[in-house]
Coordinates of C-alpha atoms and ligand atoms in Angstrom, one line a residue:
X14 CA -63.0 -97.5 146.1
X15 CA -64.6 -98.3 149.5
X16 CA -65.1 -102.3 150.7
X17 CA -63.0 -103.4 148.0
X18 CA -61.9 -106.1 147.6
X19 CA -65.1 -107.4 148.4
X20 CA -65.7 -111.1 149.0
X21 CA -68.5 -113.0 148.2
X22 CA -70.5 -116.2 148.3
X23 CA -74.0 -117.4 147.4
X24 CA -76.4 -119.5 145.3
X25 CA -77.4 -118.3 141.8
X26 CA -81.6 -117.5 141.9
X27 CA -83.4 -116.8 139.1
X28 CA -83.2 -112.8 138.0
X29 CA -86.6 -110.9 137.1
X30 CA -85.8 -111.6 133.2
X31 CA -84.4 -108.7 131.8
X32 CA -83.5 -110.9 129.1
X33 CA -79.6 -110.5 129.6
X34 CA -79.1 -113.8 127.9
X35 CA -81.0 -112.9 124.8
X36 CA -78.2 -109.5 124.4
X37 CA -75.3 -112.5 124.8
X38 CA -74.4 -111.0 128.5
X39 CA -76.6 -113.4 131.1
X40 CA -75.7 -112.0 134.3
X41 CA -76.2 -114.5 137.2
X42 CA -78.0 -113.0 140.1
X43 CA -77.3 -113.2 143.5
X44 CA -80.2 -114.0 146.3
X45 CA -82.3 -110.9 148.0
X46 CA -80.6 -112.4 151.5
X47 CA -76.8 -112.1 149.7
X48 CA -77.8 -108.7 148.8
X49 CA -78.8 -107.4 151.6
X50 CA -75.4 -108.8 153.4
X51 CA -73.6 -106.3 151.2
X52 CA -72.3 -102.7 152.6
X53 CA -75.3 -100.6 152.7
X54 CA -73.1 -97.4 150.9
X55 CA -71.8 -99.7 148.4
X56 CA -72.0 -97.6 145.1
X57 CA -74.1 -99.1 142.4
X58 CA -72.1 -99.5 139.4
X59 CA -70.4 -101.8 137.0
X60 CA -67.1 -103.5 139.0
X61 CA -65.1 -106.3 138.0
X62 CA -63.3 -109.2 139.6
X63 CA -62.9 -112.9 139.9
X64 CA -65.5 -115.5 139.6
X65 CA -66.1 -119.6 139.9
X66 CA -69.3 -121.8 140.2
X67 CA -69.1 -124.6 142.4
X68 CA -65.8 -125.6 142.5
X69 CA -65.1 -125.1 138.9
X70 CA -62.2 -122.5 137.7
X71 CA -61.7 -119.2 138.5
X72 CA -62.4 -116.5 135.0
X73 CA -62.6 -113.1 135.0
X74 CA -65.9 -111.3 135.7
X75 CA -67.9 -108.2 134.8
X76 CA -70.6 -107.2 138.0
X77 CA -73.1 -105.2 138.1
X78 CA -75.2 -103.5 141.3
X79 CA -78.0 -101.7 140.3
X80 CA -81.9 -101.1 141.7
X81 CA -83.9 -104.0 141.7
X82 CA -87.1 -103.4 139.4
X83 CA -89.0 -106.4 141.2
X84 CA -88.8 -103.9 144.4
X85 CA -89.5 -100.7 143.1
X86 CA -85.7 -99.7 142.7
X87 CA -85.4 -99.6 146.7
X88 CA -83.5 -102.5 146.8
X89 CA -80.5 -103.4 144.9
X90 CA -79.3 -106.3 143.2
X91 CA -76.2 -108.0 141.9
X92 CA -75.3 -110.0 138.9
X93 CA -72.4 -111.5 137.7
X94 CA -71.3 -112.4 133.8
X95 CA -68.8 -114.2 134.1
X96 CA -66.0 -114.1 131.0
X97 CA -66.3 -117.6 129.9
X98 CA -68.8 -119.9 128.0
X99 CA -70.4 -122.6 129.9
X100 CA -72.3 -125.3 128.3
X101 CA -75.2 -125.0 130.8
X102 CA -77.2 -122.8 132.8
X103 CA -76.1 -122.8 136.5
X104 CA -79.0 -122.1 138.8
X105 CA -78.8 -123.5 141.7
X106 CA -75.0 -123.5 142.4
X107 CA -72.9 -121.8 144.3
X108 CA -70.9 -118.3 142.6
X109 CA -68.1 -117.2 144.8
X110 CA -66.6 -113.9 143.4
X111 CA -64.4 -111.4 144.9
X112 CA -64.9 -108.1 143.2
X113 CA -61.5 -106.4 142.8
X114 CA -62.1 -103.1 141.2
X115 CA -64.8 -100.3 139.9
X116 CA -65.4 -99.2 136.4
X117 CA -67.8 -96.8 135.9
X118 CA -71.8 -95.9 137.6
X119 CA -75.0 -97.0 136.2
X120 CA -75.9 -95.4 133.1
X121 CA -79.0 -94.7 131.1
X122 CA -78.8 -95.9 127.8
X123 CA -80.9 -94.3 124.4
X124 CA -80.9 -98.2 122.6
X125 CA -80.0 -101.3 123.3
X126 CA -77.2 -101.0 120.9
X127 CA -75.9 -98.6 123.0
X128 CA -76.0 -100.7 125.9
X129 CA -74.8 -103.6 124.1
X130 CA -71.6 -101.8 123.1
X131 CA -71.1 -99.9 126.9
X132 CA -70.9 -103.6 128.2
X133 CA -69.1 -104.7 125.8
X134 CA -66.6 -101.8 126.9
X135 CA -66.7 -102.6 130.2
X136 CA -65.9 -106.2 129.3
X137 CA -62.9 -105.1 127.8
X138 CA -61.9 -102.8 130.4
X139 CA -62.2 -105.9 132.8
X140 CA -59.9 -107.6 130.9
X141 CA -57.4 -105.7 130.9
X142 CA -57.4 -104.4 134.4
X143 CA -57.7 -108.0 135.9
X144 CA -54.3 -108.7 134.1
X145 CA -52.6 -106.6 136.4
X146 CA -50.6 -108.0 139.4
X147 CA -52.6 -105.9 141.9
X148 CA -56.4 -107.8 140.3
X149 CA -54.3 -110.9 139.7
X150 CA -53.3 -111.9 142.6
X151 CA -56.7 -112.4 143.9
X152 CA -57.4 -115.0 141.6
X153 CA -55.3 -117.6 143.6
X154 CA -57.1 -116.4 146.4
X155 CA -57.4 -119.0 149.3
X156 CA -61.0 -118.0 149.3
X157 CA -61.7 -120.0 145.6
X158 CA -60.0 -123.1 147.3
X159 CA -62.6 -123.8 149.9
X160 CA -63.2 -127.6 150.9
X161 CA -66.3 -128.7 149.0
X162 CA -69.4 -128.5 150.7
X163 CA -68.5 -125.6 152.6
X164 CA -70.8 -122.2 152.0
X165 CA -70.2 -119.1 153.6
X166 CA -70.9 -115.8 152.8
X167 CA -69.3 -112.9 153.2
X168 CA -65.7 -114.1 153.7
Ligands
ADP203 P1 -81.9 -114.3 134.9 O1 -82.9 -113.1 134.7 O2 -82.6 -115.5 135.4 O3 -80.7 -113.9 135.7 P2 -80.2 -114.2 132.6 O4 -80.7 -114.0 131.2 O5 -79.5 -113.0 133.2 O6 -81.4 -114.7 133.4 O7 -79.2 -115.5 132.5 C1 -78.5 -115.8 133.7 C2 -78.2 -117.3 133.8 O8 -77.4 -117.7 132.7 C3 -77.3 -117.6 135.0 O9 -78.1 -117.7 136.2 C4 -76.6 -118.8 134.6 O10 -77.3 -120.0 135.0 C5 -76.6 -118.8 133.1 N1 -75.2 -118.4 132.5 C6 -74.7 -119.1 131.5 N2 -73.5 -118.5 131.1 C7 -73.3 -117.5 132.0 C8 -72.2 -116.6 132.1 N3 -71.1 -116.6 131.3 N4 -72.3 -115.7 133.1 C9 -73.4 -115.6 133.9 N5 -74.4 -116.5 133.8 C10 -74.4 -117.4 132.9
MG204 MG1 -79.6 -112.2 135.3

């Protein structure tokens, strides 16, 4: 897959309420400007990768790039659900992820049962990809150790 691994840094923003967290899978969106910093032929899909909020730890992550309903499906956007439970929302911080590999493109789904169970595929498939040495190693990435205060994107 092209642009991979793919580094990235940028403040969580409020999605357009697809009600993610209601199906048990928020996704934490990314900022129009952090969008737009992406590849331009960046295929929209589900990937999956490496996560952390602030300077929290580092858990495995499920990402999705898809059209952006808020602009008419001519821009994209990307959110993150990150493999772990966290006692709080998080809007406001900063998500630094590097996206490590590509699971599958975006799919239209008959029910929401349907889509439930696809992510929860995908989840899986995460899993078990990020356990190998090739996905793993970019967990101790350099990139997750920044000193604190420092935001950049794209690195
Ligand atoms: P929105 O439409 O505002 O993105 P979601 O229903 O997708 O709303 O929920 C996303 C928010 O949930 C994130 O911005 C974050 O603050 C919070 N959140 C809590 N746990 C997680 C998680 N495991 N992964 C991603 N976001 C999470
Ligand atoms: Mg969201």
């Amino acid at each position: 897959m092209r642009h991979l691994p793919y580094f990235c840094r940028g403040e969580v923003v409020k999605g357009f309420g697809r009600g993610s967290k209601e199906l048990g899978i928020p996704t934490a969106n990314f900022s129009e400007q952090v969008v737009e910093s992406f590849p331009s032929d960046i295929s929209t899909g589900i990937y999956y990768g490496w996560a952390c909020v602030g300077n929290g730890d580092v858990h495995k992550m499920v990402l999705s790039i898809g059209w952006n309903p808020f602009y008419k499906n001519i821009k994209k956007s990307v959110e993150t659900h990150i493999i772990h439970t966290f006692k709080e929302d998080f809007y406001g911080e900063i998500l630094s992820i590097v996206i490590t590999g590509y699971i599958r493109p975006e799919k239209n789904f008959d029910s929401l049962e349907a889509l439930i169970s696809a992510i929860q595929e995908d989840i899986e498939e995460a899993k078990r990809q990020l356990d190998l040495p090739e996905h793993l190693k970019l967990k101790e990435d350099n990139f997750f150790h920044l000193p604190k205060g420092k935001i950049v994107n794209n690195h």
